[in-house]
Coordinates of C-alpha atoms and ligand atoms in Angstrom, one line a residue:
X1 CA -223.3 -69.8 178.2
X2 CA -223.4 -72.9 180.3
X3 CA -221.2 -73.1 183.3
X4 CA -218.2 -75.2 182.7
X5 CA -219.1 -78.7 183.4
X6 CA -215.9 -79.7 185.1
X7 CA -216.9 -76.6 187.5
X8 CA -219.7 -78.9 188.6
X9 CA -217.5 -81.5 190.3
X10 CA -216.7 -81.4 194.0
X11 CA -215.8 -77.7 194.1
X12 CA -214.0 -76.0 196.9
X13 CA -214.8 -72.5 196.3
X14 CA -217.1 -70.5 193.8
X15 CA -215.6 -66.9 193.2
X16 CA -217.9 -64.5 192.0
X17 CA -216.8 -62.0 189.4
X18 CA -213.5 -62.0 187.3
X19 CA -211.9 -58.9 187.8
X20 CA -208.7 -57.6 189.4
X21 CA -209.6 -59.8 192.7
X22 CA -211.3 -63.0 191.1
X23 CA -208.7 -63.7 189.0
X24 CA -205.8 -63.5 191.8
X25 CA -208.1 -65.5 194.2
X26 CA -208.5 -68.4 191.7
X27 CA -204.9 -68.3 191.2
X28 CA -204.1 -68.4 194.9
X29 CA -206.6 -71.1 195.9
X30 CA -205.1 -73.4 192.8
X31 CA -201.7 -72.9 194.5
X32 CA -203.3 -74.6 197.6
X33 CA -204.5 -77.5 195.4
X34 CA -208.1 -76.4 195.7
X35 CA -210.8 -76.8 193.1
X36 CA -212.2 -73.1 192.3
X37 CA -214.4 -71.7 189.8
X38 CA -215.2 -68.4 188.7
X39 CA -218.5 -67.1 187.5
X40 CA -218.7 -63.8 186.0
X41 CA -221.7 -62.0 184.3
X42 CA -219.8 -60.0 181.7
X43 CA -218.7 -61.4 178.2
X44 CA -214.8 -60.9 179.2
X45 CA -212.7 -60.7 182.3
X46 CA -211.3 -57.6 183.9
X47 CA -214.5 -56.6 186.2
X48 CA -214.2 -52.7 186.2
X49 CA -211.8 -52.4 183.5
X50 CA -213.9 -54.4 181.1
X51 CA -217.2 -52.3 181.5
X52 CA -215.7 -49.0 182.1
X53 CA -214.3 -48.4 178.7
X54 CA -215.9 -45.2 177.7
X55 CA -213.3 -42.6 175.8
X56 CA -210.7 -41.3 178.2
X57 CA -211.1 -43.8 180.7
X58 CA -208.0 -44.1 182.8
X59 CA -206.5 -45.6 186.1
X60 CA -205.9 -43.0 188.7
X61 CA -203.3 -44.8 190.6
X62 CA -199.6 -45.3 188.4
X63 CA -199.5 -48.1 186.6
X64 CA -196.5 -49.5 188.2
X65 CA -198.2 -49.4 191.5
X66 CA -201.7 -50.6 190.1
X67 CA -200.3 -53.9 189.3
X68 CA -200.1 -57.3 190.9
X69 CA -197.3 -57.9 193.1
X70 CA -197.6 -61.6 193.8
X71 CA -195.4 -62.6 190.7
X72 CA -192.0 -61.1 190.7
X73 CA -191.7 -62.7 187.2
X74 CA -194.9 -60.8 185.8
X75 CA -193.9 -57.8 187.5
X76 CA -190.3 -57.8 185.5
X77 CA -191.9 -59.1 182.2
X78 CA -194.8 -56.5 182.0
X79 CA -193.9 -52.9 180.2
X80 CA -196.1 -50.4 181.2
X81 CA -196.3 -47.4 178.8
X82 CA -197.7 -44.4 181.0
X83 CA -197.6 -42.9 184.1
X84 CA -201.5 -43.5 184.5
X85 CA -202.3 -46.6 182.1
X86 CA -205.7 -45.8 179.8
X87 CA -208.3 -48.7 180.2
X88 CA -207.1 -50.7 177.3
X89 CA -203.8 -51.1 178.6
X90 CA -205.1 -52.2 181.9
X91 CA -207.3 -54.7 180.5
X92 CA -204.7 -55.9 178.2
X93 CA -202.6 -56.5 181.4
X94 CA -205.3 -58.3 183.3
X95 CA -206.0 -60.4 179.9
X96 CA -202.2 -61.2 179.9
X97 CA -202.2 -62.2 183.6
X98 CA -205.3 -64.7 182.8
X99 CA -203.5 -66.1 180.2
X100 CA -200.1 -66.6 181.7
X101 CA -201.6 -68.2 184.9
X102 CA -203.8 -70.4 182.8
X103 CA -206.9 -69.1 184.6
X104 CA -209.5 -69.0 181.6
X105 CA -210.3 -72.6 181.9
X106 CA -211.9 -72.2 185.2
X107 CA -213.8 -69.2 184.4
X108 CA -217.6 -68.9 183.1
X109 CA -218.1 -65.8 181.2
X110 CA -221.7 -64.6 180.5
X111 CA -223.4 -66.2 183.3
X112 CA -224.7 -64.1 186.6
X113 CA -224.8 -65.5 190.2
X114 CA -228.3 -64.7 191.2
X115 CA -228.6 -66.3 194.4
X116 CA -226.6 -68.4 197.0
X117 CA -227.9 -70.7 200.2
X118 CA -226.1 -72.2 202.8
X119 CA -226.8 -75.7 203.5
X120 CA -226.1 -76.3 207.3
X121 CA -226.0 -80.1 207.1
X122 CA -223.6 -80.4 204.0
X123 CA -221.5 -77.1 205.3
X124 CA -221.7 -76.1 201.4
X125 CA -223.0 -73.2 199.7
X126 CA -225.3 -73.8 196.8
X127 CA -225.1 -71.0 194.1
X128 CA -227.6 -70.4 191.3
X129 CA -226.2 -69.1 188.3
X130 CA -228.2 -67.8 185.0
X131 CA -227.7 -68.9 182.6
X132 CA -225.9 -72.2 184.3
X133 CA -228.3 -73.5 187.2
X134 CA -226.9 -74.6 190.4
X135 CA -223.6 -75.5 191.6
X136 CA -222.1 -76.2 195.0
X137 CA -218.9 -75.3 196.9
X138 CA -217.7 -75.0 200.5
X139 CA -216.8 -71.8 200.1
X140 CA -218.2 -69.0 198.8
X141 CA -216.1 -65.8 197.6
X142 CA -217.7 -62.3 196.7
X143 CA -215.0 -60.7 194.4
X144 CA -218.0 -58.5 193.0
X145 CA -216.2 -55.1 193.2
X146 CA -216.8 -52.0 194.8
X147 CA -218.2 -50.0 191.9
X148 CA -220.0 -52.6 189.7
X149 CA -223.5 -51.5 189.9
X150 CA -224.3 -48.5 188.0
X151 CA -226.7 -46.0 189.2
X152 CA -228.8 -44.2 187.0
X153 CA -230.4 -40.8 187.3
X154 CA -233.6 -40.8 189.1
X155 CA -235.0 -38.5 186.6
X156 CA -238.3 -39.8 184.7
X157 CA -238.6 -40.4 181.1
X158 CA -235.5 -42.0 180.0
X159 CA -237.2 -44.5 178.1
X160 CA -239.0 -42.0 176.1
X161 CA -235.8 -40.3 174.7
X162 CA -235.1 -41.2 171.1
X163 CA -231.5 -40.4 170.6
X164 CA -228.8 -42.4 171.7
X165 CA -228.0 -43.2 175.5
X166 CA -224.5 -44.4 176.7
X167 CA -223.6 -45.3 180.0
X168 CA -220.1 -44.8 181.2
X169 CA -220.2 -47.9 183.6
X170 CA -221.6 -50.2 180.7
X171 CA -219.8 -48.5 177.5
X172 CA -219.1 -52.1 176.0
X173 CA -216.9 -53.0 173.3
X174 CA -218.1 -51.1 170.4
X175 CA -216.8 -48.0 169.4
X176 CA -219.1 -44.9 169.9
X177 CA -218.3 -41.9 167.9
X178 CA -219.9 -38.4 168.5
X179 CA -218.6 -36.5 165.5
X180 CA -220.6 -33.6 164.6
X181 CA -223.5 -34.4 167.2
X182 CA -225.2 -32.5 169.9
X183 CA -224.2 -34.6 173.1
X184 CA -225.1 -34.0 176.8
X185 CA -223.1 -35.4 179.5
X186 CA -224.9 -36.1 183.0
X187 CA -222.5 -36.4 186.1
X188 CA -218.9 -34.5 186.7
X189 CA -217.5 -37.2 189.1
X190 CA -214.3 -39.1 187.7
X191 CA -216.0 -40.8 184.8
X192 CA -217.4 -37.5 183.9
X193 CA -214.2 -35.6 184.2
X194 CA -212.4 -38.0 182.0
X195 CA -215.2 -38.4 179.2
X196 CA -215.9 -34.7 178.6
X197 CA -212.5 -33.4 177.2
X198 CA -212.7 -36.3 174.7
X199 CA -216.2 -35.9 173.8
X200 CA -215.5 -32.3 173.4
X201 CA -213.1 -32.9 170.5
X202 CA -215.7 -34.8 168.5
X203 CA -219.1 -33.3 169.2
X204 CA -220.7 -30.5 167.4
X205 CA -222.2 -29.2 170.6
X206 CA -221.3 -30.6 174.3
X207 CA -223.6 -29.8 177.3
X208 CA -222.4 -30.7 180.6
X209 CA -225.1 -31.3 183.2
X210 CA -223.7 -30.7 186.7
X211 CA -225.1 -31.1 189.8
X212 CA -222.1 -31.1 192.1
X213 CA -218.6 -29.9 191.0
X214 CA -215.2 -32.0 191.6
X215 CA -212.0 -30.8 192.7
X216 CA -210.1 -31.8 190.2
X217 CA -206.2 -31.9 189.8
X218 CA -204.3 -32.3 186.7
X219 CA -202.9 -35.7 186.2
X220 CA -199.8 -34.7 184.3
X221 CA -200.0 -38.0 182.4
X222 CA -197.2 -38.7 180.2
X223 CA -195.3 -41.6 178.6
X224 CA -193.1 -43.4 181.2
X225 CA -189.3 -43.3 180.3
X226 CA -186.8 -46.4 180.1
X227 CA -184.9 -45.2 182.9
X228 CA -187.5 -44.5 185.4
X229 CA -189.0 -48.0 184.8
X230 CA -185.7 -49.7 185.0
X231 CA -185.3 -48.1 188.3
X232 CA -188.6 -49.2 189.6
X233 CA -188.3 -52.7 188.4
X234 CA -184.8 -52.8 190.2
X235 CA -186.4 -51.7 193.4
X236 CA -189.9 -53.2 193.0
X237 CA -189.6 -55.6 196.2
X238 CA -188.9 -52.8 198.4
X239 CA -191.5 -50.6 196.9
X240 CA -194.3 -53.1 197.1
X241 CA -193.4 -53.4 201.0
X242 CA -193.7 -49.7 201.2
X243 CA -197.0 -50.0 199.7
X244 CA -198.4 -52.6 201.9
X245 CA -197.5 -50.9 205.0
X246 CA -198.6 -47.3 203.6
X247 CA -201.7 -45.4 204.9
X248 CA -203.4 -45.4 201.3
X249 CA -201.4 -48.3 199.8
X250 CA -199.1 -45.8 197.9
X251 CA -196.1 -44.8 199.9
X252 CA -195.6 -41.3 200.8
X253 CA -194.1 -39.4 203.5
X254 CA -196.5 -38.4 206.2
X255 CA -197.3 -34.6 206.6
X256 CA -195.8 -33.2 209.9
X257 CA -197.3 -29.8 210.5
X258 CA -200.8 -28.2 210.4
X259 CA -202.0 -26.2 207.8
X260 CA -203.0 -23.7 210.2
X261 CA -199.3 -23.3 211.9
X262 CA -197.6 -22.1 208.7
X263 CA -197.7 -19.0 206.5
X264 CA -200.2 -18.6 203.7
X265 CA -196.9 -18.4 201.2
X266 CA -195.7 -21.7 202.7
X267 CA -198.8 -23.4 202.6
X268 CA -199.4 -22.3 198.9
X269 CA -196.2 -23.7 198.1
X270 CA -196.9 -26.9 199.9
X271 CA -200.1 -27.3 197.9
X272 CA -198.5 -26.0 194.6
X273 CA -195.9 -29.0 195.0
X274 CA -198.7 -31.5 195.5
X275 CA -200.8 -30.0 192.4
X276 CA -197.5 -30.7 190.2
X277 CA -197.0 -34.0 191.4
X278 CA -200.2 -34.8 189.7
X279 CA -201.9 -37.5 191.9
X280 CA -204.9 -38.0 194.2
X281 CA -203.3 -37.6 197.7
X282 CA -200.2 -35.3 197.5
X283 CA -202.2 -31.9 197.7
X284 CA -204.8 -33.2 200.4
X285 CA -201.9 -35.0 202.1
X286 CA -199.6 -32.0 202.5
X287 CA -200.7 -31.3 206.0
X288 CA -201.9 -33.1 208.8
X289 CA -205.0 -31.6 209.2
X290 CA -207.0 -31.2 205.8
X291 CA -209.0 -34.0 206.3
X292 CA -209.7 -33.5 209.8
X293 CA -210.1 -29.6 210.4
X294 CA -212.5 -27.5 208.3
X295 CA -210.5 -24.6 208.5
X296 CA -207.5 -26.3 207.2
X297 CA -209.4 -28.0 204.4
X298 CA -210.6 -24.7 203.2
X299 CA -207.2 -23.3 202.7
X300 CA -206.8 -26.5 200.4
X301 CA -210.1 -26.3 198.6
X302 CA -209.4 -22.4 198.1
X303 CA -206.2 -23.4 196.2
X304 CA -207.7 -25.7 194.1
X305 CA -210.8 -22.9 193.3
X306 CA -208.1 -20.3 192.4
X307 CA -206.4 -22.9 189.9
X308 CA -209.9 -23.3 188.4
X309 CA -210.5 -19.5 188.3
X310 CA -207.1 -19.1 186.6
X311 CA -208.0 -22.0 184.0
X312 CA -211.6 -20.8 183.2
X313 CA -211.7 -17.4 181.4
X314 CA -215.3 -16.6 182.2
X315 CA -215.5 -16.1 186.1
X316 CA -219.1 -17.0 186.2
X317 CA -218.5 -20.4 185.0
X318 CA -215.2 -20.8 187.0
X319 CA -217.6 -20.2 189.9
X320 CA -220.2 -22.6 188.8
X321 CA -217.4 -25.2 188.4
X322 CA -215.9 -24.4 192.1
X323 CA -217.1 -27.1 194.6
X324 CA -218.4 -25.3 197.7
X325 CA -220.9 -27.7 199.2
X326 CA -218.3 -30.1 200.9
X327 CA -214.8 -30.4 202.1
X328 CA -212.2 -31.4 199.5
X329 CA -211.1 -34.8 199.8
X330 CA -214.4 -36.1 201.2
X331 CA -215.7 -36.9 197.6
X332 CA -213.4 -38.7 195.5
X333 CA -211.1 -36.0 193.8
X334 CA -210.7 -36.1 190.3
X335 CA -207.3 -36.4 188.0
X336 CA -208.1 -34.7 184.8
X337 CA -206.4 -34.1 181.4
X338 CA -207.8 -30.7 180.4
X339 CA -211.1 -31.0 182.0
X340 CA -211.5 -27.3 183.1
X341 CA -210.0 -25.9 179.7
X342 CA -212.5 -27.8 177.8
X343 CA -215.2 -25.2 179.0
X344 CA -213.3 -22.3 177.6
X345 CA -214.3 -23.9 173.9
X346 CA -217.1 -22.2 172.5
X347 CA -219.1 -25.3 171.7
X348 CA -219.1 -26.5 175.5
X349 CA -221.9 -25.4 177.6
X350 CA -222.3 -26.0 181.4
X351 CA -226.0 -26.5 182.9
X352 CA -225.5 -26.0 186.8
X353 CA -228.3 -28.2 187.9
X354 CA -228.2 -26.7 191.5
X355 CA -229.9 -23.5 189.5
X356 CA -231.7 -25.3 187.3
X357 CA -232.5 -29.1 188.2
X358 CA -233.2 -31.6 185.6
X359 CA -237.0 -32.6 185.4
X360 CA -237.3 -35.1 182.8
X361 CA -235.9 -36.6 179.7
X362 CA -238.1 -35.7 176.6
X363 CA -238.1 -37.6 173.4
X364 CA -235.7 -35.0 172.1
X365 CA -233.5 -34.6 174.9
X366 CA -233.7 -33.3 178.5
X367 CA -235.9 -30.7 180.3
X368 CA -234.4 -28.8 183.2
X369 CA -236.5 -26.2 185.3
X370 CA -235.3 -23.7 182.7
X371 CA -235.7 -25.1 179.2
X372 CA -235.5 -28.4 177.0
X373 CA -231.8 -29.1 175.6
X374 CA -232.2 -31.0 172.3
X375 CA -229.6 -34.0 172.2
X376 CA -228.5 -36.5 169.6
X377 CA -226.8 -38.4 172.4
X378 CA -226.7 -38.6 176.3
X379 CA -223.7 -39.8 178.2
X380 CA -224.7 -40.9 181.8
X381 CA -221.5 -40.5 184.0
X382 CA -223.8 -40.9 186.9
X383 CA -222.2 -43.4 189.1
X384 CA -222.6 -46.6 191.0
X385 CA -224.3 -48.2 194.1
X386 CA -221.0 -48.5 195.3
X387 CA -219.4 -51.2 197.8
X388 CA -222.8 -52.9 198.8
X389 CA -224.9 -52.8 195.7
X390 CA -223.2 -56.1 194.0
X391 CA -223.5 -58.1 197.1
X392 CA -227.0 -56.9 198.1
X393 CA -228.2 -57.9 194.4
X394 CA -227.4 -61.6 195.0
X395 CA -230.1 -63.3 197.2
X396 CA -227.7 -64.6 199.8
X397 CA -229.2 -66.6 202.6
X398 CA -227.1 -67.8 205.5
X399 CA -227.9 -69.8 208.7
X400 CA -231.4 -70.3 209.2
X401 CA -232.1 -68.8 206.0
X402 CA -231.1 -65.3 207.1
X403 CA -231.0 -63.0 204.1
X404 CA -227.9 -60.9 203.9
X405 CA -229.9 -57.9 202.2
X406 CA -232.0 -57.8 205.1
X407 CA -229.2 -58.2 207.7
X408 CA -227.5 -55.1 205.9
X409 CA -231.1 -53.1 205.7
X410 CA -229.6 -50.2 208.0
X411 CA -225.9 -50.5 206.3
X412 CA -223.3 -53.5 206.0
X413 CA -222.2 -55.2 209.1
X414 CA -219.3 -57.3 208.8
X415 CA -215.9 -58.4 210.5
X416 CA -213.0 -56.8 209.1
X417 CA -214.8 -56.1 205.9
X418 CA -214.2 -60.0 205.0
X419 CA -216.8 -62.0 206.7
X420 CA -220.3 -61.6 208.1
X421 CA -221.9 -63.4 211.0
X422 CA -224.6 -65.7 210.3
X423 CA -223.1 -66.4 207.0
X424 CA -220.3 -69.1 207.5
X425 CA -217.6 -69.8 204.8
X426 CA -218.5 -66.7 203.0
X427 CA -215.8 -63.9 202.1
X428 CA -216.1 -60.5 200.5
X429 CA -212.9 -59.1 198.9
X430 CA -212.5 -55.6 199.7
X431 CA -216.2 -55.5 201.0
X432 CA -217.3 -52.4 202.7
X433 CA -215.8 -51.7 206.0
X434 CA -212.4 -52.3 204.8
X435 CA -209.9 -49.9 203.2
X436 CA -211.1 -50.7 199.7
X437 CA -212.0 -47.5 197.8
X438 CA -209.8 -45.4 200.0
X439 CA -206.6 -47.1 198.9
X440 CA -204.7 -48.4 196.0
X441 CA -207.3 -51.2 195.2
X442 CA -204.6 -53.5 194.0
X443 CA -202.9 -53.7 197.4
X444 CA -206.2 -54.2 199.3
X445 CA -207.2 -56.7 196.9
X446 CA -204.0 -58.9 197.0
X447 CA -204.1 -58.4 201.0
X448 CA -207.5 -59.8 201.2
X449 CA -207.2 -62.4 198.6
X450 CA -204.1 -63.9 200.4
X451 CA -205.7 -63.6 203.9
X452 CA -208.7 -65.6 202.5
X453 CA -206.4 -68.2 200.8
X454 CA -204.3 -68.3 204.1
X455 CA -207.4 -68.9 206.3
X456 CA -208.7 -71.7 204.1
X457 CA -205.3 -73.4 204.3
X458 CA -205.4 -72.8 207.9
X459 CA -208.6 -74.5 208.2
X460 CA -207.9 -77.4 206.3
X461 CA -204.8 -78.0 208.3
X462 CA -206.9 -77.9 211.5
X463 CA -209.7 -79.9 210.2
X464 CA -212.2 -77.3 210.4
X465 CA -215.3 -77.2 208.1
X466 CA -216.6 -74.0 208.9
X467 CA -215.7 -70.5 210.0
X468 CA -218.0 -67.6 210.6
X469 CA -217.6 -64.3 212.4
X470 CA -219.0 -63.9 215.6
X471 CA -221.5 -61.3 216.4
X472 CA -219.4 -59.5 219.2
X473 CA -216.5 -59.3 216.8
X474 CA -218.9 -57.8 213.9
X475 CA -220.4 -55.4 216.2
X476 CA -217.1 -54.2 217.6
X477 CA -215.8 -53.6 214.1
X478 CA -218.5 -51.9 212.9
X479 CA -218.3 -49.6 215.7
X480 CA -214.6 -49.2 215.1
X481 CA -215.0 -48.3 211.5
X482 CA -217.3 -45.5 212.3
X483 CA -215.3 -44.1 215.0
X484 CA -212.2 -44.0 213.0
X485 CA -214.4 -42.2 210.1
X486 CA -215.8 -40.1 212.7
X487 CA -212.6 -38.5 213.5
X488 CA -212.3 -37.1 209.9
X489 CA -214.4 -34.7 207.6
X490 CA -215.4 -37.8 205.4
X491 CA -218.9 -38.6 206.7
X492 CA -219.8 -35.0 206.8
X493 CA -220.2 -35.0 202.8
X494 CA -223.0 -36.6 200.6
X495 CA -220.9 -39.0 198.6
X496 CA -221.1 -42.6 197.4
X497 CA -218.6 -43.2 200.2
X498 CA -221.7 -42.8 202.6
X499 CA -224.1 -44.1 200.1
X500 CA -225.8 -40.7 199.9
X501 CA -225.8 -40.8 196.2
X502 CA -228.3 -43.6 196.0
X503 CA -231.7 -42.6 197.2
X504 CA -232.8 -44.4 200.4
X505 CA -229.5 -46.3 200.8
X506 CA -228.8 -45.9 204.6
X507 CA -226.2 -43.4 205.3
X508 CA -223.2 -45.1 206.5
X509 CA -219.3 -44.5 206.0
X510 CA -218.4 -47.4 204.2
X511 CA -214.6 -47.7 203.7
X512 CA -212.2 -48.2 206.6
X513 CA -210.1 -45.4 207.1
X514 CA -207.6 -46.8 209.7
X515 CA -205.0 -47.2 207.0
X516 CA -203.7 -50.1 204.8
X517 CA -200.6 -51.0 207.0
X518 CA -202.4 -50.9 210.2
X519 CA -205.4 -52.8 208.7
X520 CA -203.2 -55.6 207.6
X521 CA -201.4 -56.0 210.9
X522 CA -204.9 -56.1 212.4
X523 CA -206.0 -58.8 210.0
X524 CA -202.8 -60.8 210.6
X525 CA -203.3 -60.6 214.3
X526 CA -206.5 -62.2 213.9
X527 CA -204.9 -64.9 212.0
X528 CA -202.2 -65.5 214.2
X529 CA -204.3 -65.8 217.3
X530 CA -206.1 -68.5 215.6
X531 CA -208.8 -66.5 214.0
X532 CA -209.9 -64.5 216.8
X533 CA -213.2 -63.1 216.4
X534 CA -214.4 -66.4 214.4
X535 CA -216.3 -69.3 215.3
X536 CA -214.5 -72.5 213.8
X537 CA -216.3 -75.8 213.7
Ligands
LIG1 P1 -219.5 -40.6 190.8 O1 -218.2 -40.2 191.4 O2 -220.5 -40.9 191.7 O3 -220.2 -39.4 189.9 C1 -221.4 -39.6 189.6 C2 -221.8 -38.1 189.0 O4 -223.2 -38.1 188.7 C3 -221.9 -37.0 190.0 O5 -221.3 -35.8 189.6 C4 -223.3 -37.1 190.7 O6 -223.8 -35.9 191.1 C5 -224.1 -37.1 189.3 N1 -225.4 -37.6 189.4 C6 -225.8 -38.7 189.8 N2 -227.0 -38.8 189.7 C7 -227.5 -37.8 189.2 C8 -228.8 -37.2 188.7 N3 -229.7 -37.7 188.9 N4 -228.8 -35.8 188.0 C9 -227.5 -35.4 187.9 N5 -226.5 -35.9 188.0 C10 -226.5 -37.0 188.8 O7 -219.1 -41.6 189.8 P2 -218.0 -41.8 188.7 O8 -218.5 -42.8 187.9 O9 -217.9 -40.6 188.0 O10 -216.7 -42.3 189.5 C11 -216.6 -43.3 190.3 C12 -215.3 -43.7 190.9 O11 -214.8 -44.5 189.6 C13 -214.6 -42.8 191.0 O12 -214.5 -42.1 192.1 C14 -213.3 -43.5 190.9 O13 -212.9 -44.5 192.0 C15 -213.6 -44.5 189.8 P3 -223.5 -35.6 192.8 O14 -222.3 -35.7 193.1 O15 -224.5 -36.9 193.3 O16 -224.3 -34.7 193.0

């Protein structure tokens, strides 16, 4: 599809990506009277919620908190139906938002941004789209998503496999059935944990290929009842404020005690309460030190392992499903709906890839070091080149032709996770080194979008043409993010938070752990001080 012709006229901003971030950024810039256009590679809006349409896909943040807060009217009129919304419901919501705020007329679908070059004389970005050619704008805003570039298994031979291959991260809009098939699922992160129980209901045989088990907590998903929706809507403003000032974008009471200073019975009671709440943070947030002390962490990990033993009949299988190679919480925990119980079914088999690694795909299936598994369909739930993948995939050239991917060769470097030295008038929404994936993404996206819009408005008011992070501010920020991360157990785990899931990716702890509220205050302080740490010209 060609880029909309209107988009070519004197643009103020080009936004890459029509997910949650891109949609709101467009709306916000329009409110400032700016001309902005969104370029989106997919055939529809929604970003993550467009692509990850596999059976069982569901948001792990409660629906009424995982929604835009910028419009009280939208907030009141939209009716969420479940505690945790399924993918189709989130996508419907985003489509409603796009329609309600008349966003579609400035969005080009089916066109990929392949390159962007900053012209220092004109102080404008030239952006190459495919299809669509070049267009230019003063600002380039990357709303490219944290989990948008899928990572395929390194195992050779996938092209020789003759059965059906599905990628959870690129499921598409067609309905794929698995009735009567022999299905293999590779990957047991959040996507695998969600898709496995659903495929198990259809497949004749399901083989799960697990390299690293996840810690899973039952989601306790349920329909929302009218009274709780009404109560939430009545207090929405206060709730949103609490989200913004919280640690992870989800209000909670901070723990007061160490897991090591209470009795085993008290500890288990606290973990049990977290378990029953059925969310991502309650269990690991039960005590002050679960994410900073190995000894404290082990008490929470063992609590969940005991739950796995209780849920899975075969002790050997329960043991194989029990994580032991990383502290709980340092790889993304999963919320599940019947995951462990699925392994009690006689037609479901677990292959522990630590014991028998994958060797190759064959025309009939996959071969491990033990034997060949014949499969009619393979589902790859193997994750993403997270946080930096989508940015590095664009050939971005800043001042003096500097290439962003080169500048980030040893890991991402930026200021506040928002801007990169040497790349004027370029912003990243929930970029690496910001709270991003370790927060409620809605809260972090809104904060960045509003900060960026505020910055552009302030520049216009002061007559500035360019803004650019200084090298010094950037160095300090990179150091600060690493220092805060290093206080915790997070960097010790081989996870996509550290880039360890992608061979050759530099190992850097990518999200900022200073807390959503603190981080917002830091960004606001920078703005209030006339964009301290930025050079304005
Ligand atoms: P994840 O969490 O990165 O999970 C990917 C899974 O795939 C994980 O179990 C990996 O094992 C496994 N994997 C990756 N490559 C291979 C190969 N080559 N062989 C075998 N197994 C492999 O991605 P998800 O899509 O599940 O979830 C991403 C986020 O989306 C999630 O955290 C939520 O924020 C939403 P590994 O752990 O690397 O040993």
